[in-house]
Tab-separated table of C-alpha atoms in Angstrom:
chain	number	residue	atom	x	y	z
A	1	MET	CA	5.537	-6.491	33.947
A	2	GLU	CA	8.014	-7.687	31.356
A	3	ARG	CA	5.389	-7.143	28.655
A	4	LEU	CA	4.957	-3.500	29.695
A	5	ARG	CA	8.654	-2.885	29.032
A	6	GLU	CA	8.657	-4.333	25.534
A	7	ARG	CA	9.119	-2.243	22.405
A	8	PRO	CA	7.087	-2.772	19.235
A	9	VAL	CA	8.044	-5.842	17.240
A	10	LEU	CA	6.047	-5.360	14.077
A	11	PRO	CA	5.533	-7.831	11.240
A	12	GLY	CA	5.550	-6.448	7.733
A	13	ALA	CA	2.186	-5.379	6.367
A	14	ARG	CA	0.713	-7.929	3.941
A	15	GLY	CA	-0.789	-5.459	1.500
A	16	ARG	CA	-3.450	-2.896	2.373
A	17	ILE	CA	-5.754	-3.652	5.263
A	18	GLU	CA	-9.106	-3.009	3.592
A	19	ALA	CA	-10.897	-2.622	6.915
A	20	ILE	CA	-8.830	0.512	7.574
A	21	ASP	CA	-9.820	1.957	4.189
A	22	LEU	CA	-13.442	1.203	5.041
A	23	ALA	CA	-13.187	2.949	8.413
A	24	ARG	CA	-11.581	5.985	6.789
A	25	GLY	CA	-14.245	5.955	4.082
A	26	ILE	CA	-17.028	5.946	6.684
A	27	ALA	CA	-15.376	8.907	8.411
A	28	ILE	CA	-15.199	10.850	5.141
A	29	ALA	CA	-18.778	9.910	4.183
A	30	LEU	CA	-20.056	11.236	7.524
A	31	MET	CA	-17.970	14.369	6.912
A	32	ILE	CA	-19.460	14.817	3.430
A	33	LEU	CA	-22.973	14.520	4.848
A	34	SER	CA	-22.202	17.070	7.564
A	35	HIS	CA	-20.535	19.484	5.153
A	36	SER	CA	-23.444	19.210	2.715
A	37	VAL	CA	-25.914	20.195	5.418
A	38	SER	CA	-23.857	22.995	6.966
A	39	GLY	CA	-22.502	24.258	3.642
A	40	LEU	CA	-25.783	24.347	1.712
A	41	LEU	CA	-28.426	24.867	4.394
A	42	GLY	CA	-26.828	25.980	7.671
A	43	ILE	CA	-27.067	24.255	11.031
A	44	GLY	CA	-29.619	26.777	12.270
A	45	GLU	CA	-32.104	25.520	9.661
A	46	VAL	CA	-31.845	21.848	10.606
A	47	PRO	CA	-35.054	20.488	12.210
A	48	GLU	CA	-34.882	18.800	15.612
A	49	TRP	CA	-35.181	15.319	14.111
A	50	GLY	CA	-32.234	16.184	11.876
A	51	MET	CA	-30.008	17.370	14.705
A	52	VAL	CA	-30.726	14.240	16.771
A	53	PRO	CA	-30.072	11.609	15.618
A	54	ILE	CA	-28.857	12.306	12.053
A	55	HIS	CA	-26.471	15.230	12.491
A	56	LEU	CA	-25.439	13.846	15.883
A	57	LEU	CA	-24.010	10.702	14.274
A	58	THR	CA	-21.677	12.747	12.069
A	59	LYS	CA	-19.776	13.705	15.245
A	60	PHE	CA	-18.060	10.327	15.130
A	61	SER	CA	-16.294	11.464	11.953
A	62	SER	CA	-13.477	13.679	13.212
A	63	SER	CA	-12.254	11.308	15.927
A	64	LEU	CA	-12.436	8.339	13.567
A	65	PHE	CA	-10.606	10.230	10.822
A	66	ILE	CA	-7.716	11.314	13.065
A	67	MET	CA	-7.464	7.919	14.759
A	68	VAL	CA	-7.275	6.150	11.385
A	69	PHE	CA	-4.496	8.574	10.434
A	70	GLY	CA	-2.459	7.145	13.317
A	71	ILE	CA	-3.386	3.582	12.374
A	72	ALA	CA	-2.226	4.144	8.800
A	73	LEU	CA	1.084	5.590	10.014
A	74	ALA	CA	1.654	2.497	12.149
A	75	VAL	CA	0.706	0.028	9.427
A	76	ALA	CA	2.644	1.660	6.588
A	77	PHE	CA	5.621	3.312	8.288
A	78	LEU	CA	6.211	2.454	11.967
A	79	GLY	CA	7.822	-0.888	11.247
A	80	LYS	CA	10.236	0.748	8.790
A	81	THR	CA	11.746	3.385	11.107
A	82	ASP	CA	14.855	1.274	11.741
A	83	ALA	CA	15.325	0.276	8.098
A	84	ALA	CA	18.157	1.586	5.955
A	85	ASP	CA	15.706	3.341	3.633
A	86	TRP	CA	13.841	5.167	6.439
A	87	PRO	CA	15.149	8.608	5.306
A	88	ARG	CA	13.536	7.999	1.905
A	89	ARG	CA	10.249	6.958	3.516
A	90	ARG	CA	10.371	9.946	5.866
A	91	LEU	CA	10.907	12.235	2.889
A	92	LYS	CA	7.849	10.671	1.253
A	93	LEU	CA	5.751	11.606	4.286
A	94	LEU	CA	7.164	15.132	4.362
A	95	LEU	CA	6.403	15.642	0.668
A	96	ARG	CA	2.894	14.336	1.282
A	97	GLY	CA	2.564	16.931	4.027
A	98	LEU	CA	3.557	19.697	1.603
A	99	GLU	CA	1.043	18.365	-0.927
A	100	VAL	CA	-1.714	18.389	1.679
A	101	LEU	CA	-0.674	21.913	2.734
A	102	PHE	CA	-0.965	23.092	-0.878
A	103	TRP	CA	-4.465	21.681	-1.227
A	104	TYR	CA	-5.440	23.047	2.187
A	105	LYS	CA	-4.630	26.553	0.968
A	106	VAL	CA	-6.382	26.043	-2.375
A	107	LEU	CA	-9.505	24.656	-0.705
A	108	THR	CA	-9.453	27.482	1.839
A	109	VAL	CA	-9.952	29.863	-1.090
A	110	VAL	CA	-12.649	27.596	-2.553
A	111	GLU	CA	-14.513	27.454	0.773
A	112	MET	CA	-14.327	31.183	1.451
A	113	LEU	CA	-15.034	32.550	-2.054
A	114	PRO	CA	-18.845	32.472	-1.694
A	115	LEU	CA	-18.723	33.947	1.807
A	116	TYR	CA	-15.870	36.399	2.391
A	117	ALA	CA	-14.033	39.400	0.950
A	118	PRO	CA	-10.545	38.974	-0.567
A	119	GLY	CA	-8.922	40.575	2.480
A	120	ASP	CA	-10.472	38.006	4.809
A	121	ILE	CA	-9.328	35.192	2.528
A	122	LEU	CA	-5.774	36.554	2.516
A	123	ASP	CA	-5.770	36.795	6.323
A	124	THR	CA	-6.836	33.161	6.498
A	125	LEU	CA	-4.130	32.055	4.097
A	126	LEU	CA	-1.611	33.818	6.378
A	127	TYR	CA	-2.948	32.070	9.521
A	128	GLN	CA	-4.526	35.195	11.002
A	129	ARG	CA	-7.843	33.338	11.071
A	130	PHE	CA	-9.013	29.860	10.126
A	131	PRO	CA	-11.560	28.346	7.729
A	132	ILE	CA	-14.137	25.855	8.992
A	133	TRP	CA	-14.906	23.056	6.583
A	134	VAL	CA	-11.347	22.465	5.326
A	135	GLU	CA	-9.440	23.167	8.541
A	136	ILE	CA	-8.934	19.493	9.363
A	137	LEU	CA	-6.781	19.309	6.221
A	138	GLY	CA	-4.549	21.960	7.767
A	139	PHE	CA	-4.125	19.754	10.819
A	140	TYR	CA	-2.954	16.836	8.681
A	141	ALA	CA	-0.574	19.005	6.677
A	142	ILE	CA	1.264	20.254	9.759
A	143	ALA	CA	1.180	16.843	11.440
A	144	LEU	CA	2.829	15.217	8.419
A	145	LEU	CA	5.656	17.747	8.613
A	146	TRP	CA	6.694	16.864	12.182
A	147	ILE	CA	5.361	13.444	13.181
A	148	PRO	CA	7.727	11.532	10.821
A	149	TRP	CA	10.651	12.902	12.837
A	150	VAL	CA	9.336	11.404	16.103
A	151	LEU	CA	8.089	8.046	14.811
A	152	PRO	CA	11.493	6.417	15.501
A	153	LEU	CA	11.269	7.671	19.103
A	154	TRP	CA	7.790	6.148	19.458
A	155	ARG	CA	9.181	2.888	18.105
A	156	ARG	CA	11.840	2.840	20.868
A	157	MET	CA	9.436	3.621	23.723
A	158	PRO	CA	8.434	0.758	26.055
A	159	LEU	CA	4.778	-0.304	26.039
A	160	TRP	CA	3.920	1.318	29.384
A	161	SER	CA	5.011	4.742	28.122
A	162	ARG	CA	3.181	4.312	24.818
A	163	LEU	CA	0.002	3.446	26.724
A	164	ALA	CA	0.380	6.379	29.107
A	165	SER	CA	1.311	8.982	26.479
A	166	PRO	CA	-2.187	9.715	25.072
A	167	LEU	CA	-3.563	10.547	28.529
A	168	LEU	CA	-0.511	12.583	29.543
A	169	ILE	CA	-0.543	14.595	26.300
A	170	ALA	CA	-4.302	15.209	26.647
A	171	LEU	CA	-3.802	16.541	30.189
A	172	LEU	CA	-0.871	18.710	29.071
A	173	ALA	CA	-2.814	20.146	26.130
A	174	GLY	CA	-5.802	20.892	28.373
A	175	TRP	CA	-3.596	22.674	30.909
A	176	LEU	CA	-1.854	24.724	28.225
A	177	GLU	CA	-5.176	25.671	26.619
A	178	ARG	CA	-6.500	26.994	29.933
A	179	HIS	CA	-3.373	28.573	31.427
A	180	ALA	CA	-0.700	29.321	28.777
A	181	GLY	CA	-0.701	32.751	27.147
A	182	PHE	CA	1.358	31.860	24.056
A	183	TRP	CA	2.731	35.422	24.101
A	184	GLY	CA	-0.683	36.731	23.096
A	185	ILE	CA	-0.506	35.037	19.689
A	186	GLU	CA	-3.969	33.512	19.315
A	187	PRO	CA	-3.302	31.686	16.005
A	188	LEU	CA	-0.292	29.942	17.574
A	189	LYS	CA	-2.418	28.821	20.515
A	190	ALA	CA	-5.133	27.633	18.123
A	191	LEU	CA	-2.649	25.610	16.069
A	192	LEU	CA	-1.160	23.936	19.137
A	193	VAL	CA	-3.959	23.478	21.684
A	194	GLU	CA	-7.010	25.247	20.124
A	195	ASP	CA	-8.758	28.428	21.153
A	196	ASP	CA	-12.381	29.410	21.778
A	197	ASP	CA	-12.247	32.131	19.129
A	198	HIS	CA	-10.761	30.022	16.311
A	199	TYR	CA	-12.005	26.895	14.574
A	200	ALA	CA	-8.720	24.999	14.448
A	201	TRP	CA	-7.521	21.479	15.221
A	202	GLY	CA	-4.653	21.679	17.707
A	203	GLN	CA	-1.570	19.570	17.099
A	204	LEU	CA	-1.177	18.746	20.808
A	205	SER	CA	-4.874	18.535	21.645
A	206	ARG	CA	-5.511	15.975	18.862
A	207	LEU	CA	-2.181	14.155	19.194
A	208	PRO	CA	-3.669	11.678	21.720
A	209	LEU	CA	-6.001	10.413	18.978
A	210	VAL	CA	-3.032	9.905	16.652
A	211	MET	CA	-1.197	8.044	19.434
A	212	LEU	CA	-4.233	5.877	20.066
A	213	GLY	CA	-4.265	5.114	16.349
A	214	LEU	CA	-0.582	4.148	16.467
A	215	LEU	CA	-1.332	1.691	19.280
A	216	ILE	CA	-4.300	0.210	17.413
A	217	GLY	CA	-2.273	0.027	14.200
A	218	GLU	CA	0.474	-1.840	16.020
A	219	ALA	CA	-2.091	-4.345	17.308
A	220	ALA	CA	-3.712	-4.613	13.873
A	221	LEU	CA	-0.397	-5.461	12.224
A	222	ARG	CA	0.131	-8.278	14.689
A	223	TRP	CA	-3.366	-9.703	14.868
A	224	VAL	CA	-5.629	-8.646	11.996
A	225	HIS	CA	-4.778	-11.701	9.873
A	226	GLU	CA	-5.300	-14.153	12.765
A	227	PRO	CA	-9.047	-14.668	13.398
A	228	ALA	CA	-8.823	-15.374	17.140
A	229	SER	CA	-6.500	-12.435	17.822
A	230	ARG	CA	-8.523	-10.146	15.559
A	231	HIS	CA	-11.680	-10.990	17.503
A	232	ARG	CA	-9.921	-10.078	20.759
A	233	LEU	CA	-8.862	-6.765	19.260
A	234	VAL	CA	-12.391	-6.122	18.016
A	235	ALA	CA	-13.851	-6.970	21.421
A	236	GLY	CA	-11.379	-4.656	23.155
A	237	LEU	CA	-12.134	-1.732	20.835
A	238	ALA	CA	-15.881	-2.268	21.099
A	239	ALA	CA	-15.689	-2.499	24.906
A	240	ALA	CA	-13.666	0.726	25.073
A	241	GLY	CA	-16.174	2.460	22.782
A	242	VAL	CA	-19.160	1.289	24.838
A	243	ALA	CA	-17.417	2.376	28.059
A	244	MET	CA	-16.901	5.874	26.631
A	245	LEU	CA	-20.519	6.153	25.536
A	246	LEU	CA	-21.605	4.996	29.001
A	247	GLY	CA	-19.301	7.642	30.450
A	248	PHE	CA	-21.054	10.216	28.271
A	249	LEU	CA	-24.418	9.011	29.603
A	250	ALA	CA	-23.160	9.246	33.184
A	251	LEU	CA	-21.861	12.749	32.541
A	252	SER	CA	-25.284	13.770	31.209
A	253	SER	CA	-26.646	13.604	34.776
A	254	GLY	CA	-30.142	12.608	33.760
A	255	ASN	CA	-30.473	15.359	31.130
A	256	LEU	CA	-29.632	13.217	28.108
A	257	ASP	CA	-31.674	15.193	25.567
A	258	ALA	CA	-29.815	18.424	26.338
A	259	ALA	CA	-26.458	16.627	26.248
A	260	LEU	CA	-27.175	15.090	22.842
A	261	ILE	CA	-28.321	18.417	21.420
A	262	ALA	CA	-25.190	20.102	22.799
A	263	VAL	CA	-22.964	17.570	21.020
A	264	ALA	CA	-24.961	17.961	17.800
A	265	TRP	CA	-24.353	21.723	18.039
A	266	ASN	CA	-20.592	21.068	18.380
A	267	GLU	CA	-20.344	22.211	21.995
A	268	GLY	CA	-17.015	20.917	23.255
A	269	LYS	CA	-15.592	20.229	19.805
A	270	HIS	CA	-13.106	23.148	19.792
A	271	PRO	CA	-11.311	23.075	22.210
A	272	PRO	CA	-12.129	19.430	22.959
A	273	GLY	CA	-14.486	18.999	25.922
A	274	LEU	CA	-14.907	15.811	27.911
A	275	ALA	CA	-18.537	15.103	26.996
A	276	PHE	CA	-18.017	15.689	23.273
A	277	MET	CA	-14.875	13.561	23.145
A	278	LEU	CA	-16.458	10.688	25.084
A	279	PHE	CA	-19.316	10.612	22.576
A	280	SER	CA	-17.213	11.149	19.448
A	281	LEU	CA	-14.387	8.768	20.327
A	282	GLY	CA	-16.747	6.154	21.749
A	283	GLY	CA	-18.695	5.990	18.509
A	284	ALA	CA	-15.499	6.050	16.446
A	285	LEU	CA	-14.090	3.046	18.320
A	286	ILE	CA	-17.272	1.059	17.771
A	287	ILE	CA	-17.256	1.857	14.032
A	288	LEU	CA	-13.607	0.823	13.832
A	289	ALA	CA	-14.345	-2.413	15.684
A	290	LEU	CA	-17.159	-3.237	13.270
A	291	CYS	CA	-14.912	-2.545	10.272
A	292	LEU	CA	-12.193	-4.851	11.625
A	293	LEU	CA	-14.798	-7.490	12.438
A	294	GLY	CA	-16.185	-7.364	8.904
A	295	GLY	CA	-12.690	-7.308	7.389
A	296	GLY	CA	-12.302	-7.722	3.654
A	297	ARG	CA	-15.861	-9.007	3.199
A	298	ALA	CA	-17.372	-5.841	4.656
A	299	ALA	CA	-14.930	-3.711	2.652
A	300	ARG	CA	-16.065	-5.351	-0.572
A	301	LEU	CA	-19.742	-5.179	0.404
A	302	LEU	CA	-19.416	-1.448	1.084
A	303	LYS	CA	-17.138	-0.851	-1.892
A	304	PRO	CA	-18.062	2.832	-2.459
A	305	LEU	CA	-17.010	3.700	1.102
A	306	THR	CA	-13.834	1.626	0.811
A	307	LEU	CA	-12.968	3.422	-2.434
A	308	ILE	CA	-13.397	6.791	-0.737
A	309	GLY	CA	-11.176	5.689	2.133
A	310	SER	CA	-8.458	4.455	-0.226
A	311	ASP	CA	-7.804	8.009	-1.508
A	312	ALA	CA	-8.835	10.387	1.256
A	313	LEU	CA	-7.184	13.506	-0.163
A	314	SER	CA	-8.885	13.199	-3.561
A	315	ALA	CA	-12.210	12.544	-1.830
A	316	PHE	CA	-11.772	15.624	0.332
A	317	ILE	CA	-10.843	17.842	-2.609
A	318	PHE	CA	-13.753	16.585	-4.723
A	319	HIS	CA	-16.525	17.109	-2.175
A	320	ILE	CA	-15.335	20.571	-1.116
A	321	VAL	CA	-15.133	21.733	-4.752
A	322	VAL	CA	-18.623	20.391	-5.502
A	323	ILE	CA	-20.245	21.905	-2.394
A	324	PHE	CA	-18.621	25.340	-2.344
A	325	LEU	CA	-17.408	26.082	-5.854
A	326	ILE	CA	-20.097	24.395	-7.961
A	327	LEU	CA	-23.230	24.275	-5.808
A	328	ARG	CA	-22.808	27.278	-3.541
A	329	LEU	CA	-20.907	29.753	-5.750
A	330	LEU	CA	-21.777	28.901	-9.352
A	331	LEU	CA	-25.297	27.503	-8.881
A	332	GLU	CA	-26.174	29.803	-5.942
A	333	SER	CA	-27.638	26.916	-3.969
A	334	TRP	CA	-27.343	28.425	-0.479
A	335	GLN	CA	-30.582	27.667	1.429
A	336	VAL	CA	-32.392	26.802	-1.791
A	337	TYR	CA	-33.228	23.226	-0.782
A	338	SER	CA	-35.054	21.743	2.194
A	339	TYR	CA	-33.293	19.625	4.791
A	340	PRO	CA	-34.437	16.286	3.281
A	341	GLN	CA	-33.285	17.488	-0.144
A	342	VAL	CA	-29.878	18.498	1.243
A	343	LEU	CA	-29.561	15.068	2.856
A	344	GLY	CA	-30.270	13.563	-0.556
A	345	ILE	CA	-27.612	15.791	-2.128
A	346	GLY	CA	-25.158	14.625	0.531
A	347	GLY	CA	-25.951	10.985	-0.191
A	348	LEU	CA	-25.536	11.488	-3.928
A	349	LEU	CA	-22.292	13.359	-3.314
A	350	ILE	CA	-20.927	10.376	-1.355
A	351	LEU	CA	-21.643	8.131	-4.349
A	352	ALA	CA	-20.242	10.700	-6.781
A	353	THR	CA	-17.056	10.928	-4.708
A	354	ALA	CA	-16.672	7.144	-4.878
A	355	GLY	CA	-17.181	7.324	-8.630
A	356	TRP	CA	-14.533	10.034	-8.925
A	357	ILE	CA	-12.025	7.921	-6.977
A	358	ALA	CA	-12.820	4.918	-9.199
A	359	LEU	CA	-12.264	7.053	-12.312
A	360	LEU	CA	-8.914	8.323	-10.995
A	361	ARG	CA	-7.843	4.757	-10.223
A	362	TRP	CA	-8.902	3.556	-13.679
A	363	LYS	CA	-6.942	6.389	-15.281
A	364	ARG	CA	-3.799	5.635	-13.228
A	365	GLU	CA	-3.948	1.939	-14.074
A	366	ARG	CA	-4.010	2.708	-17.794
A	367	SER	CA	-1.437	5.483	-17.872
């Protein structure tokens, strides 16, 4: 009981935790593959063997990406919230949020140029509607503008409340999504708890994943450099992931094929449904456990993915520009290639993104 009342006591981070970069890189690589298929071919043209299992596996991406966001906040900033220079660090996060918001708006135009009229693009820039492929960047931009203000509060919360918060926030967000009117302002509802008519990532509905990441990041700071403790953390994450996937199987009620196809078609992604989240988060936890188990050796072995994860914003900008501005708009590549060819383009784009990040790093080191 005493342990449940304790507040985080966090050691200082000893450099970057490469396993976290690897996990983030895997999330972005899965996202690039998904965006290549949907942006150049369209989901309706994907053959059955492409929907399950290939496109199905990309559903781990969003949960993993958001969870790693929370982990990174814990590793880099949570332990500094009581330091004298916390206002400077908080300002750094806020400025990063403004930077992400700028690129979110730029990439919204890039995404929509091949598809929509100028009036529709303007409406989207003014939050009257939402893009699809770049909308997760909008979630991060807004989150970075308010989460830094509550990190000190999270740091002061006892363990029992930190453990309970993700479930309580998920229940609250679900109730608000079903019952709150939000004064008839659909974009506001979409931004907070998501809406059936808008493809948006809700701040409250996805906050439980950020909180889960904060908890995992706290544990990683304490244990990742101690083999025995790291193995316990890995086992716990893997067990939680397997339990969620088993829960998804149980929820399928003997009709597994239909349930897998429904997830592949994004049913239950916006707003988050139980079956989709069990599958997505379960797979994300297992991937994270494997990354932590492999540690620095796995990060070096899978260097292109680790590079992508080390600079997520640049990776996101690069792949969206290539898919929508270069391939779709300038080269008119919409539904020109077959599904296997689009998969190949996605794979090459993952490698090209890693090369772009390496070039940016090389340039920074010599400037």
